[in-house]
Coordinates of C-alpha atoms in Angstrom, one line a residue:
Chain A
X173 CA -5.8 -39.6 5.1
X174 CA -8.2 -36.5 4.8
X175 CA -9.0 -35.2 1.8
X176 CA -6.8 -31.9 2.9
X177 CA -4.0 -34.0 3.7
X178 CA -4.5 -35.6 -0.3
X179 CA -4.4 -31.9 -1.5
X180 CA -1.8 -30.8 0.4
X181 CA 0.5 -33.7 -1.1
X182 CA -1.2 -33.1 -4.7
X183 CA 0.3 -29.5 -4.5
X184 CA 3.6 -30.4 -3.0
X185 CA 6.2 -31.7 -4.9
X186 CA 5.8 -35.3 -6.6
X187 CA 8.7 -38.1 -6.0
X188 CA 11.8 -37.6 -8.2
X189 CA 10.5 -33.7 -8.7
X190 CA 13.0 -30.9 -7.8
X191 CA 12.3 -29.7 -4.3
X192 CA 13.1 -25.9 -5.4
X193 CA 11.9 -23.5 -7.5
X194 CA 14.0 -20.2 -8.5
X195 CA 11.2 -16.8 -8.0
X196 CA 12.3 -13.5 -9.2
X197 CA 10.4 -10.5 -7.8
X198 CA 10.6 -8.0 -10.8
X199 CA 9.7 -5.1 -7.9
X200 CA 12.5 -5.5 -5.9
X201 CA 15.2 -7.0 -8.1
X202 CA 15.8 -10.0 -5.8
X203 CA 16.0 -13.4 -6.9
X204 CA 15.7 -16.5 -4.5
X205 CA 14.8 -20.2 -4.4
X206 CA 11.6 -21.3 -2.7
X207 CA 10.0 -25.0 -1.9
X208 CA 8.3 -25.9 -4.9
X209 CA 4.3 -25.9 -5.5
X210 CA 2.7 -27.4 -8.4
X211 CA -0.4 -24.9 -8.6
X212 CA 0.7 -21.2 -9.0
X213 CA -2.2 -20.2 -5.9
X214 CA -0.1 -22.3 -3.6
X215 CA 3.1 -20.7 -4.8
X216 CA 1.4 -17.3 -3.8
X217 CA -0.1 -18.4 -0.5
X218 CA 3.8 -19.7 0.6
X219 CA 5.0 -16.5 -0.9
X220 CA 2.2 -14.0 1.2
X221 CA 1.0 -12.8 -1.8
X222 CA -2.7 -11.4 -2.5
X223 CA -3.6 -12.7 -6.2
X224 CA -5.2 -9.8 -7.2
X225 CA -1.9 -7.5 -6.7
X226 CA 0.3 -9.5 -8.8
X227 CA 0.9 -11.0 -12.2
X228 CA 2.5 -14.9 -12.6
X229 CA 4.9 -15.0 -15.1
X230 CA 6.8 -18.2 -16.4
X231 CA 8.3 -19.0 -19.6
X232 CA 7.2 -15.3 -21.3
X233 CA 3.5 -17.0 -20.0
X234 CA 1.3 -15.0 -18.1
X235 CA -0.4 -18.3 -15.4
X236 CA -3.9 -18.3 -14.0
X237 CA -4.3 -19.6 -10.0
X238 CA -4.9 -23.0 -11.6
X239 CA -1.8 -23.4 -13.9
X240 CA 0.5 -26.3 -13.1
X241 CA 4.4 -24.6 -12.6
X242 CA 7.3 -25.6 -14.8
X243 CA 10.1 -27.0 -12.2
X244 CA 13.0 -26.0 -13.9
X245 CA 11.7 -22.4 -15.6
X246 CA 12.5 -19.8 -13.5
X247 CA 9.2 -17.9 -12.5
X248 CA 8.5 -14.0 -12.1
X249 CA 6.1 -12.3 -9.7
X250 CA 5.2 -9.0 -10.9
X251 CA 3.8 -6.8 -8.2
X252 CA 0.7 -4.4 -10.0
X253 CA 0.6 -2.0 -7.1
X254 CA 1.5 1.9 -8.0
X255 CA 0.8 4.9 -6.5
X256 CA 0.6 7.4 -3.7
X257 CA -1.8 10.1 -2.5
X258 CA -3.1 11.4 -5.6
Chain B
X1180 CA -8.6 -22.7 -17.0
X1181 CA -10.6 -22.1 -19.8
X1182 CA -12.1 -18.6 -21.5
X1183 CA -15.5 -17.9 -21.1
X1184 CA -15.8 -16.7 -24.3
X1185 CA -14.1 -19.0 -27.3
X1186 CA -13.0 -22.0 -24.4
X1187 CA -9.4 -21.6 -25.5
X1188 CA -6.5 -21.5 -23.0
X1189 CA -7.4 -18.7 -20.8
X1190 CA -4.1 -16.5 -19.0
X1191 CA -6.1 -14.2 -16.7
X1192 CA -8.8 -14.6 -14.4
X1193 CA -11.0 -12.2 -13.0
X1194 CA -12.9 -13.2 -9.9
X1195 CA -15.3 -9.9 -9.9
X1196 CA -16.5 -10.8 -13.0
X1197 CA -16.4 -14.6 -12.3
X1198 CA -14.6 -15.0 -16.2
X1199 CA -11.4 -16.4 -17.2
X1200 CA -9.9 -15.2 -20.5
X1201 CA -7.5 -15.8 -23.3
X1202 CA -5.4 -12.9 -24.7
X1203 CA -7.6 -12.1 -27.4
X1204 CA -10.8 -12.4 -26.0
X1205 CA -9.5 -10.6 -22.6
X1206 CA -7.9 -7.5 -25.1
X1207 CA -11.9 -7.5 -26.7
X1208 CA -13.5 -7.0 -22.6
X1209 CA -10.8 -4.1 -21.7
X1210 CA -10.7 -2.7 -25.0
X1211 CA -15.2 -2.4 -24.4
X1212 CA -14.5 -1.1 -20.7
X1213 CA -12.3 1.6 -21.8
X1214 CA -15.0 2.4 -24.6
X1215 CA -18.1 2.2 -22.0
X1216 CA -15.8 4.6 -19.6
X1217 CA -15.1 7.4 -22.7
X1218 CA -19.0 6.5 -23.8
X1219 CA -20.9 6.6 -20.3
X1220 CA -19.3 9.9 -18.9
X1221 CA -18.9 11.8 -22.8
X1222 CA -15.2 12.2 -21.9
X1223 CA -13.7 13.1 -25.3
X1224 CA -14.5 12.8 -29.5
X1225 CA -12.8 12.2 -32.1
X1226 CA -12.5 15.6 -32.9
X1227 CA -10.9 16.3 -29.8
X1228 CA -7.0 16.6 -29.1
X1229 CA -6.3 15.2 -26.0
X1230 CA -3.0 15.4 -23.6
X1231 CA -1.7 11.9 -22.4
X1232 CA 0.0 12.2 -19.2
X1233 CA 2.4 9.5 -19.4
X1234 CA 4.4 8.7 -16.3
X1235 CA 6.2 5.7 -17.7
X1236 CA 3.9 3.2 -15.9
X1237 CA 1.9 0.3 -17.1
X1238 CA -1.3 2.2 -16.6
X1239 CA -0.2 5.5 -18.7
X1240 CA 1.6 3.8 -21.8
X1241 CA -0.9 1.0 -21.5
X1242 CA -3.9 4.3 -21.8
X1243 CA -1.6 5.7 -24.8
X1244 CA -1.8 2.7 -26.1
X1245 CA -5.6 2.0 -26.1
X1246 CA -6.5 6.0 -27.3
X1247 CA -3.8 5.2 -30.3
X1248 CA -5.6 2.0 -31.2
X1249 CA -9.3 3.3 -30.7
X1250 CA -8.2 6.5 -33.3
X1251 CA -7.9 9.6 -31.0
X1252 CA -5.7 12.0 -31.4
X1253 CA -3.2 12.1 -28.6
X1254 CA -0.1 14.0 -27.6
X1255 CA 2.1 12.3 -24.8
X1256 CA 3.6 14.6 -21.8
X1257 CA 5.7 13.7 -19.4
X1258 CA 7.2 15.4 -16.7
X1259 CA 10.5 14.7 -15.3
X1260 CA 10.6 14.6 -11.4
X1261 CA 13.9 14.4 -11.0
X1262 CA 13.3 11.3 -8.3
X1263 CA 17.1 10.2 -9.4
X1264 CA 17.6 6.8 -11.2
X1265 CA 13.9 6.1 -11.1
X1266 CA 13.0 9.3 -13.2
X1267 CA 15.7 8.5 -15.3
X1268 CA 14.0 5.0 -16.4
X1269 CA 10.7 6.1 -16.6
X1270 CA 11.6 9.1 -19.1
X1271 CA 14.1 6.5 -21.1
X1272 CA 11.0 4.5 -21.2
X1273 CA 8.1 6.7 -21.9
X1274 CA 10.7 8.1 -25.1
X1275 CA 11.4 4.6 -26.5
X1276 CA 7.3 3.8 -26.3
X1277 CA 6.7 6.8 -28.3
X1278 CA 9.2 6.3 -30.8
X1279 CA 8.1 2.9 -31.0
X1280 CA 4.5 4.3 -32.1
X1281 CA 5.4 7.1 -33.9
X1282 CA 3.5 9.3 -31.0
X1283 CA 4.2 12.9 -30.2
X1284 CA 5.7 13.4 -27.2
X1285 CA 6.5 16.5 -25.0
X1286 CA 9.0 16.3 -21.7
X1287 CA 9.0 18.5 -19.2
X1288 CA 11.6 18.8 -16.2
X1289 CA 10.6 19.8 -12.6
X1290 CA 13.7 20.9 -11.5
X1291 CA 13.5 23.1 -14.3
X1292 CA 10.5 24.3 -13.7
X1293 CA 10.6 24.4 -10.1
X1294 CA 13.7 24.4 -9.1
X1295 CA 13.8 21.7 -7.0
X1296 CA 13.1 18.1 -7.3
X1297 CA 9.9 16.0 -5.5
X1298 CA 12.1 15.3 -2.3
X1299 CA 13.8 18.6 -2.3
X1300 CA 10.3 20.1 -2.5
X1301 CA 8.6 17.9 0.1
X1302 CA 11.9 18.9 2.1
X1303 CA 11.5 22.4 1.6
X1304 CA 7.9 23.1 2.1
X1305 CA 6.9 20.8 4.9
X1306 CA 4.6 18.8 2.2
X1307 CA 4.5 14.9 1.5
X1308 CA 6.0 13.7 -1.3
X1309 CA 3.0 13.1 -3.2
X1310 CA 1.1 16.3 -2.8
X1311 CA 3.9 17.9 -4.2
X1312 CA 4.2 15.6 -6.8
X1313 CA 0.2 16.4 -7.2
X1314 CA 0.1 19.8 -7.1
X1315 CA 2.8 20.2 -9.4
X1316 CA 1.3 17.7 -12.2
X1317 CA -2.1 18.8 -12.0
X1318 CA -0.7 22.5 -12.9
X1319 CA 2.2 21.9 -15.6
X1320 CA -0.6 18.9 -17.4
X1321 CA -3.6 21.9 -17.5
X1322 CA -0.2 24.7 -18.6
X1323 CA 1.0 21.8 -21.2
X1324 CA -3.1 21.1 -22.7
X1325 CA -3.4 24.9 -23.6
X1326 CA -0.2 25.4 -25.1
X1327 CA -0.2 22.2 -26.9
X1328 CA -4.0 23.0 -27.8
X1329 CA -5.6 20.0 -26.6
X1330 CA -8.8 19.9 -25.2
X1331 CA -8.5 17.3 -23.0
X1332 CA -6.3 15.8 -20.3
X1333 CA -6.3 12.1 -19.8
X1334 CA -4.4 10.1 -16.8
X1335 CA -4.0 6.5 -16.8
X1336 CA -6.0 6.0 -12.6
X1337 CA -7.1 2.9 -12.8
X1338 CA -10.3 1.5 -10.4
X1339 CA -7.9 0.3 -7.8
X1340 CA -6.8 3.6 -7.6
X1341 CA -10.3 5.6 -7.9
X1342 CA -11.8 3.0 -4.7
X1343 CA -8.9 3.6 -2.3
X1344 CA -9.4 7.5 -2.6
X1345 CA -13.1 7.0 -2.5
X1346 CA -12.3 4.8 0.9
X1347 CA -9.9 8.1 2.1
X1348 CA -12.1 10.5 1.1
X1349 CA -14.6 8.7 2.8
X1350 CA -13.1 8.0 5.6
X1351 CA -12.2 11.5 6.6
X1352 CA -15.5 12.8 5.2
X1353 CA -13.3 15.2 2.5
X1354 CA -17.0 16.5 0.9
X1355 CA -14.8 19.1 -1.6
X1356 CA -13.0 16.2 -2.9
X1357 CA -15.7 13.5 -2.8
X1358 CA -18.2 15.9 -5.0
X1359 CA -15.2 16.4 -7.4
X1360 CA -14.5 12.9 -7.9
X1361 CA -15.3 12.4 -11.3
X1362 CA -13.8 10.0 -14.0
X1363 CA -15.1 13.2 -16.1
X1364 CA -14.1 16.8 -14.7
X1365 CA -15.2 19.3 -17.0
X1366 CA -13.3 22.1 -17.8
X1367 CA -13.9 25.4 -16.2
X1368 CA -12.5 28.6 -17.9
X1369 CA -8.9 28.4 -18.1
X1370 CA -9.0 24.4 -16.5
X1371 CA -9.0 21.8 -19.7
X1372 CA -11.2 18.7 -18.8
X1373 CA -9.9 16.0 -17.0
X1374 CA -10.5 12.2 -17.8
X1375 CA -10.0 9.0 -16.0
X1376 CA -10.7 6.7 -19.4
X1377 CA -9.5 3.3 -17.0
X1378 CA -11.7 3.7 -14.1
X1379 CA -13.5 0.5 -14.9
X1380 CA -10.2 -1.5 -14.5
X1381 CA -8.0 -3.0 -12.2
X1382 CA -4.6 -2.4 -11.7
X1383 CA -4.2 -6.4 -12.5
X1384 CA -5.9 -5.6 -15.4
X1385 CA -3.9 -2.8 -16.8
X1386 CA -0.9 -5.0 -15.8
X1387 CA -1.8 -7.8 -17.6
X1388 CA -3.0 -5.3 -20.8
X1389 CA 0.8 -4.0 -20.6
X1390 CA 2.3 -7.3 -20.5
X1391 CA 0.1 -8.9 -23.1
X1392 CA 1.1 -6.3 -25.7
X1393 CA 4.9 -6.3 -24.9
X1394 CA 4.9 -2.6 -23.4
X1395 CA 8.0 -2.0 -21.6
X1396 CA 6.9 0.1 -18.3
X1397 CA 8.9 0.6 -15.3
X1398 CA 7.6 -1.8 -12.7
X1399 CA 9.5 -0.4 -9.5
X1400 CA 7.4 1.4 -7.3
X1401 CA 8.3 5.1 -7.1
X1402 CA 10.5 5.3 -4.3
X1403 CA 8.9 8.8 -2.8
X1404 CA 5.5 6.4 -2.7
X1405 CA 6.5 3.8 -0.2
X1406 CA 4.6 5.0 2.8
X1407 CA 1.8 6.6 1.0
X1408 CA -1.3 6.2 2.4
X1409 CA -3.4 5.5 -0.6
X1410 CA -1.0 2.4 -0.5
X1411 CA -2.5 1.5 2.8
X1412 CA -6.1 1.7 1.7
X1413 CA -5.4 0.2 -1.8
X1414 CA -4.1 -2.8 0.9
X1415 CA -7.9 -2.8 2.7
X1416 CA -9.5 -2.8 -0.6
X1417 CA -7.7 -6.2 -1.8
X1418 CA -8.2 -8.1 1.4
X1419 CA -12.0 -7.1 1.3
X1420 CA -12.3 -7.8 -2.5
X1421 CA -10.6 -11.3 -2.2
X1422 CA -13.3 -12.1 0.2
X1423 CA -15.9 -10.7 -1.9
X1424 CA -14.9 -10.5 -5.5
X1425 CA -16.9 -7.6 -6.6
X1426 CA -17.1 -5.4 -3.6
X1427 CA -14.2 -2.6 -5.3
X1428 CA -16.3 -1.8 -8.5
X1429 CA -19.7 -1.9 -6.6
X1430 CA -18.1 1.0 -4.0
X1431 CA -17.1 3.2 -6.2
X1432 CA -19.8 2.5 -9.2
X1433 CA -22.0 2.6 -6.7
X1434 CA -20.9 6.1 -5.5
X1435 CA -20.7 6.8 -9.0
X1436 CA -24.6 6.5 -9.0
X1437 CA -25.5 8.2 -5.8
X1438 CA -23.0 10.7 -6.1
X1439 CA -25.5 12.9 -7.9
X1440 CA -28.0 12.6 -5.1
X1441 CA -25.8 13.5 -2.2
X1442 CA -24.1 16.9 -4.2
X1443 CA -27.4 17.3 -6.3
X1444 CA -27.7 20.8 -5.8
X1445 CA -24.3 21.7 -5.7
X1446 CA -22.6 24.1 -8.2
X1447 CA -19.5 23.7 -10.0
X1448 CA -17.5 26.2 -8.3
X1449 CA -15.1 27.9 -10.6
X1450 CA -11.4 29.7 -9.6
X1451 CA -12.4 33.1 -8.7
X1452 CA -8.9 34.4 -8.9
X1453 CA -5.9 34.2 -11.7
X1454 CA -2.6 33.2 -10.1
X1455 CA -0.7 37.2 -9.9
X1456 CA 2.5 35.2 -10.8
X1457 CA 1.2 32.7 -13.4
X1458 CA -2.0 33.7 -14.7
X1459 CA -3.7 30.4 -14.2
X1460 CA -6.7 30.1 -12.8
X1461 CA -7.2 30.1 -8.5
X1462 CA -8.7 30.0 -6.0
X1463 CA -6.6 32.5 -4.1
X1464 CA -4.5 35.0 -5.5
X1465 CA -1.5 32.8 -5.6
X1466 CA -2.1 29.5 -6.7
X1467 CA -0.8 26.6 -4.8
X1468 CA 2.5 25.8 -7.5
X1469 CA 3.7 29.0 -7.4
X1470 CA 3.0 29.3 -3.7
X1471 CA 5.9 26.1 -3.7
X1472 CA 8.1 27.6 -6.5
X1473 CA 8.2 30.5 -4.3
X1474 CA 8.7 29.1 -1.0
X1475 CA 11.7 26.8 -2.7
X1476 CA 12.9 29.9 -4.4
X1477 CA 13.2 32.0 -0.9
X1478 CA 14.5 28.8 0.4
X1479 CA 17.3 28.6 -1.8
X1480 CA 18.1 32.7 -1.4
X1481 CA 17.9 32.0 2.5
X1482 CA 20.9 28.9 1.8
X1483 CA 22.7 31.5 -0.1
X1484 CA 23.0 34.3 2.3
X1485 CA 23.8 31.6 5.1
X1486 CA 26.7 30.1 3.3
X1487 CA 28.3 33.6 2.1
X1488 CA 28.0 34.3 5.8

């Protein structure tokens, strides 16, 4: 095993965790359920996200790239962006 | 993650700075870089009275905020841009964050004063969206600082915002613009002073600021915004920033610096005229709002007389 193949299955989801985890995007409104990541960066890299134009929020918690997700806590992706041709 | 300053549990990081912080700690940094901004470029004093424009936005309230906490004396304004639904959150919103505070507030309609809305008057005189929007706010914010008596005019542009203009303005080589951006403008007879008190921060920044202190902001994009093209270069500016965490605040501190050097002996150039229907300071004898409140007025006449007939 490599040691990207190690990460990769450190980030995925751990035997007997849930397989989904519920995402609200407070921009849009839309609610969904995506494959669950442990490490909120991952969540964001699955989701297409740049880190820098959104905020990670879980349980009234604002996350950094390294905190670990809550499976059963729904979690909220706050886009930053505003603005147009000022 | 830890915070780089008291090693307690740390909820944002910030890659340009190569820190991590927890709230308190992170509310002490943006709390300075608002305080270095108003210091560095001698926006405003204590004596001064100075005109929040609140849009309803994390970055405005979260401004209103800061200026309330740091002492100033502020009014709030907000105008009304009658963009439907969305205008009617972010004036619900901006109200109940003033009442919260205890802050003055003064609301102003468009459609009143216009008589259009944004999209009716993008629709009407052939402009985008958000140089209507523009035009009209940088007008009705100077009319509201003089008869509210405030000195100044703050806005809540963040960095984010400030680079990806830099990067337009650049990019099309706009020299009138680019000598005139300023996170101080200073006022010019009849113009109040403009100030840009967040230019040191990041729209991630502000965000986090608002969310950290419980502001309630409307988070939906404006809808008259969505193919904006200060969008699009807000878009470059990320991607190159995530590759090279730093790279936004040393383009546009960087211009900051030079700026001088490149416009050195350049003159502020004040309005030679005064607006013949609105005796506000111009640069031709109509100025550009009235120029659209006309052109939406004749529009409207011109409807008229084709539905009588």
């Amino acid at each position: 095993m490599t040691d990207s193949d190690s990460q990769t299955k450190q980030d995925n989801e751990r035997p007997g965790e849930k397989t989904t985890l519920s995402v609200y995007n407070a921009q849009t409104g839309t609610r969904g359920q995506v494959v669950y990541r442990r490490k909120v960066h991952r969540l964001l890299k699955d989701l297409g996200f740049d880190p820098e134009t959104v905020l990670v929020i879980q349980g009234e918690q604002l996350l950094t790239q390294d905190e670990t997700l809550a499976p059963d806590i729904e979690v909220e992706i706050r886009p930053v962006i505003s603005g147009g041709s000022r | 993650m830890k915070c780089r300053v008291c090693r307690g549990k740390a909820v944002i990081d910030l890659p340009r700075h190569n820190a991590s912080f927890c709230p308190a700690c992170f509310d002490s940094y943006l709390m300075d870089q608002v305080w270095k901004a108003i210091d560095e470029f001698e926006m405003f004093s204590k004596n001064d009275r100075i005109l929040v424009a609140v849009s309803g936005g994390k970055d405005s309230l979260a401004l209103w905020d800061i200026l309330n906490r740091l002492g100033y004396h502020t009014t709030g304004f907000h105008l009304d841009l009658g963009i439907g639904g969305y205008s009617g959150e972010s004036v619900e919103k901006t109200r109940a964050f003033a009442l919260r505070h205890g802050l003055s507030l003064h609301v102003e309609s468009l459609v009143q004063e216009v008589g259009a809305s944004v999209a009716n008057i993008a629709d009407l005189t052939n402009r985008p969206p958000c140089s209507a929007c523009g035009v009209s706010k940088r007008h009705l914010f100077n009319r509201a600082a003089k008869t509210l008596d405030c000195q100044v005019v703050a806005t809540g542009h963040n960095l984010d915002d400030e680079a990806s203009r830099l990067l337009g303005n650049i990019l099309h080589w706009q020299d009138g613009y680019l000598e005139k951006q300023d996170p101080a403008l200073p006022d010019e007879g009849d113009l109040v002073r403009k100030v840009k008190p967040l230019s040191r921060l990041t729209e991630k920044e502000m965000a986090a600021y608002a969310f950290l202190k419980g502001i309630d902001y409307v988070v939906h994009e404006c809808p008259m915004s969505v193919n904006a093209k200060q969008l699009f270069y807000k878009k470059i500016m990320n991607q190159v920033e995530q590759e090279s965490p730093g790279t936004k605040q040393a383009f546009y501190f960087g211009f900051l610096d030079r700026r001088r050097r490149f416009y050195a002996d350049k003159e502020e150039e004040a309005p030679a005229h005064v607006c013949r229907e609105c005796q506000s300071p111009s640069y031709t004898e109509v100025c550009t709002f009235c120029r659209i409140r006309l052109k939406v007025a004749r529009s409207e006449q011109d409807q008229d007389v084709t539905t009588r007939s």
